Coordinates of C-alpha atoms and ligand atoms in Angstrom, one line a residue:
M1 CA 3.0 -70.8 -6.8
L2 CA 1.1 -73.5 -5.1
F3 CA -0.9 -74.7 -8.1
T4 CA -0.6 -73.9 -11.8
Y5 CA -1.8 -70.6 -13.1
D6 CA -5.1 -71.8 -14.6
T7 CA -5.9 -73.8 -11.5
E8 CA -5.4 -70.8 -9.2
M9 CA -7.4 -68.5 -11.5
A10 CA -10.3 -70.9 -11.6
L11 CA -10.3 -71.3 -7.8
Q12 CA -10.1 -67.6 -7.3
A13 CA -12.9 -67.0 -9.7
A14 CA -15.1 -69.7 -8.1
V15 CA -14.5 -68.2 -4.6
A16 CA -15.4 -64.7 -5.9
L17 CA -18.6 -66.1 -7.5
V18 CA -19.6 -68.0 -4.3
N19 CA -18.8 -64.9 -2.2
S20 CA -21.0 -62.8 -4.4
A21 CA -24.0 -64.6 -2.7
V22 CA -22.8 -63.5 0.8
E23 CA -24.3 -60.3 2.2
P24 CA -24.2 -57.7 0.8
E25 CA -25.0 -59.8 -2.3
T26 CA -23.5 -58.8 -5.6
M27 CA -23.7 -60.3 -9.1
L28 CA -27.1 -58.8 -9.4
T29 CA -26.8 -57.3 -12.9
V30 CA -25.5 -58.2 -16.3
E31 CA -22.9 -55.4 -15.8
E32 CA -21.6 -57.2 -12.8
L33 CA -21.3 -60.4 -14.8
D34 CA -19.4 -58.5 -17.5
A35 CA -17.0 -57.2 -14.8
F36 CA -16.5 -60.8 -13.4
W37 CA -15.9 -62.0 -17.0
D38 CA -13.2 -59.3 -17.5
E39 CA -11.6 -59.7 -14.1
W40 CA -11.0 -63.5 -14.4
G41 CA -9.9 -63.5 -18.1
Y42 CA -12.7 -65.7 -19.5
T43 CA -12.8 -66.5 -23.2
G44 CA -15.4 -68.2 -25.3
S45 CA -19.1 -67.5 -25.4
H46 CA -20.5 -64.7 -23.3
V47 CA -24.1 -63.8 -24.1
G48 CA -24.4 -61.0 -21.5
D49 CA -28.2 -61.4 -20.9
E50 CA -30.4 -62.0 -17.9
A51 CA -30.7 -65.8 -18.6
E52 CA -26.9 -66.1 -18.6
L53 CA -26.7 -64.1 -15.4
A54 CA -29.3 -66.3 -13.8
S55 CA -27.5 -69.5 -14.8
V56 CA -24.2 -68.2 -13.3
R57 CA -26.0 -67.1 -10.1
D58 CA -27.6 -70.5 -9.8
L59 CA -24.2 -72.1 -9.7
R60 CA -23.3 -70.5 -6.4
P61 CA -24.9 -72.9 -3.9
S62 CA -23.4 -76.1 -5.5
L63 CA -20.0 -74.4 -5.9
R64 CA -20.1 -73.4 -2.3
T65 CA -20.8 -76.9 -1.2
L66 CA -18.0 -78.2 -3.4
L67 CA -15.4 -75.7 -2.2
T68 CA -16.2 -76.2 1.5
S69 CA -16.6 -79.9 1.5
T70 CA -14.2 -82.5 2.8
R71 CA -11.8 -84.1 0.3
D72 CA -13.7 -87.4 0.1
E73 CA -17.0 -85.5 -0.3
A74 CA -15.5 -83.4 -3.1
V75 CA -14.5 -86.3 -5.2
P76 CA -18.0 -87.5 -6.3
M77 CA -19.1 -83.9 -6.9
V78 CA -16.1 -83.3 -9.2
N79 CA -16.6 -86.6 -11.0
E80 CA -20.3 -85.8 -11.5
I81 CA -19.6 -82.4 -13.0
L82 CA -17.0 -83.8 -15.4
A83 CA -19.3 -86.6 -16.5
E84 CA -22.4 -84.4 -16.8
H85 CA -20.6 -82.1 -19.2
T86 CA -18.5 -84.8 -21.0
A87 CA -15.3 -83.0 -20.1
V88 CA -12.4 -83.8 -22.4
P89 CA -9.2 -81.9 -21.3
R90 CA -7.1 -80.4 -24.0
L91 CA -4.2 -78.0 -23.9
V92 CA -4.8 -74.6 -25.3
R93 CA -2.9 -71.3 -25.5
H94 CA -4.6 -68.0 -26.0
G95 CA -4.0 -64.3 -25.4
N96 CA -1.0 -64.0 -23.0
I97 CA -1.9 -67.2 -21.1
D98 CA 0.5 -70.1 -21.9
W99 CA -0.5 -73.7 -22.3
H100 CA -3.4 -74.6 -19.9
L101 CA -6.4 -76.8 -19.8
H102 CA -9.9 -76.3 -21.3
A103 CA -12.2 -79.3 -20.9
V104 CA -15.4 -78.3 -22.8
A105 CA -15.9 -76.4 -26.0
D106 CA -15.5 -72.6 -26.0
D107 CA -19.1 -72.2 -27.2
E108 CA -20.5 -74.1 -24.2
P109 CA -22.6 -71.8 -21.9
L110 CA -20.6 -69.7 -19.5
A111 CA -22.1 -71.4 -16.5
T112 CA -21.0 -74.8 -17.9
R113 CA -17.5 -73.6 -18.4
I114 CA -17.3 -72.1 -14.9
S115 CA -18.6 -75.3 -13.4
V116 CA -16.2 -77.5 -15.4
E117 CA -13.2 -75.2 -14.8
T118 CA -13.9 -75.3 -11.0
A119 CA -14.1 -79.1 -11.1
M120 CA -10.8 -79.3 -13.1
A121 CA -9.1 -77.0 -10.6
M122 CA -10.5 -79.1 -7.7
I123 CA -8.8 -82.2 -9.3
D124 CA -5.4 -80.5 -8.5
V125 CA -6.5 -79.5 -5.0
I126 CA -7.7 -83.0 -4.2
R127 CA -4.7 -84.8 -5.7
A128 CA -2.3 -82.5 -3.8
D129 CA -4.4 -83.0 -0.6
E130 CA -4.7 -79.3 -0.2
M131 CA -8.4 -79.0 0.7
S132 CA -7.3 -77.1 3.9
R133 CA -6.6 -74.2 1.5
L134 CA -10.3 -73.6 1.4
D135 CA -12.3 -72.6 4.4
V136 CA -15.0 -70.3 5.7
C137 CA -14.0 -66.8 6.7
A138 CA -12.7 -66.5 10.3
D139 CA -15.1 -63.6 11.0
D140 CA -17.9 -64.9 13.2
D141 CA -20.6 -63.0 11.2
C142 CA -19.3 -63.8 7.7
D143 CA -20.1 -66.8 5.6
G144 CA -17.5 -65.9 2.9
V145 CA -15.2 -68.6 1.5
V146 CA -11.5 -68.1 1.9
L147 CA -8.9 -69.4 -0.5
D148 CA -5.4 -69.3 1.0
L149 CA -2.7 -69.7 -1.6
S150 CA -0.1 -68.1 0.6
R151 CA 3.1 -69.9 1.4
N152 CA 2.7 -69.5 5.1
R153 CA -1.0 -70.3 5.2
S154 CA -1.7 -66.9 6.8
K155 CA -5.0 -66.0 5.1
R156 CA -8.0 -66.3 7.4
F157 CA -10.5 -63.7 6.1
C158 CA -12.4 -63.6 2.9
S159 CA -11.8 -59.9 2.3
T160 CA -9.8 -57.0 3.4
A161 CA -13.0 -55.6 5.0
C162 CA -13.3 -58.7 7.2
G163 CA -9.6 -58.7 8.0
N164 CA -9.7 -55.0 9.0
R165 CA -12.9 -55.3 11.1
N166 CA -11.3 -58.1 13.1
A167 CA -8.0 -56.3 13.5
V168 CA -9.8 -53.3 14.9
A169 CA -11.9 -55.6 17.2
A170 CA -8.7 -57.3 18.4
Y171 CA -7.0 -54.0 19.0
R172 CA -10.0 -52.7 21.1
A173 CA -10.1 -55.9 23.1
R174 CA -6.4 -55.5 23.9
R175 CA -6.9 -51.9 25.0
A176 CA -9.9 -52.8 27.1
A177 CA -7.9 -55.5 28.8
D178 CA -5.0 -53.0 29.7
Ligands
ZN1 ZN1 -8.1 -70.5 -21.3
ZN2 ZN1 -15.4 -62.6 5.5

């Protein structure tokens, strides 16, 4: 594992959220927010209404900027998020997740917790000088963000669909060249 479990989960969740804004857009309904909540193992407050959905959707542009920035650009963004929400890291253990960090109260709004968790995860990425793990999808027509946590840095596409489409295109190009 490249980073700690909570850092990797937070990064993956942030990338999934950012990519939900990429065509075809998802995260359009409260049900999709519920599914996102379940998938990424969130705890704490979850109202499950349109206002909460809107606040989570509204995070996407700024999270995208943070995840695709340079290391030095990311630092002030991370510091600002932590200061804005008065983040105070503390170790917690819940469910089957061993000791990990929470930095705001569990009853803070979901959008706040996502924002702060992403900033906390980016602390690790910045300190380890691993910003190259985050990039834009190698598909020419896709704006998805890719998080490559693989040992051999082999991940170039944001989704299996993008990977398959490019594999097919590369295969056709090879055959056409024969
Ligand atoms: Zn937790
Ligand atoms: Zn893609």
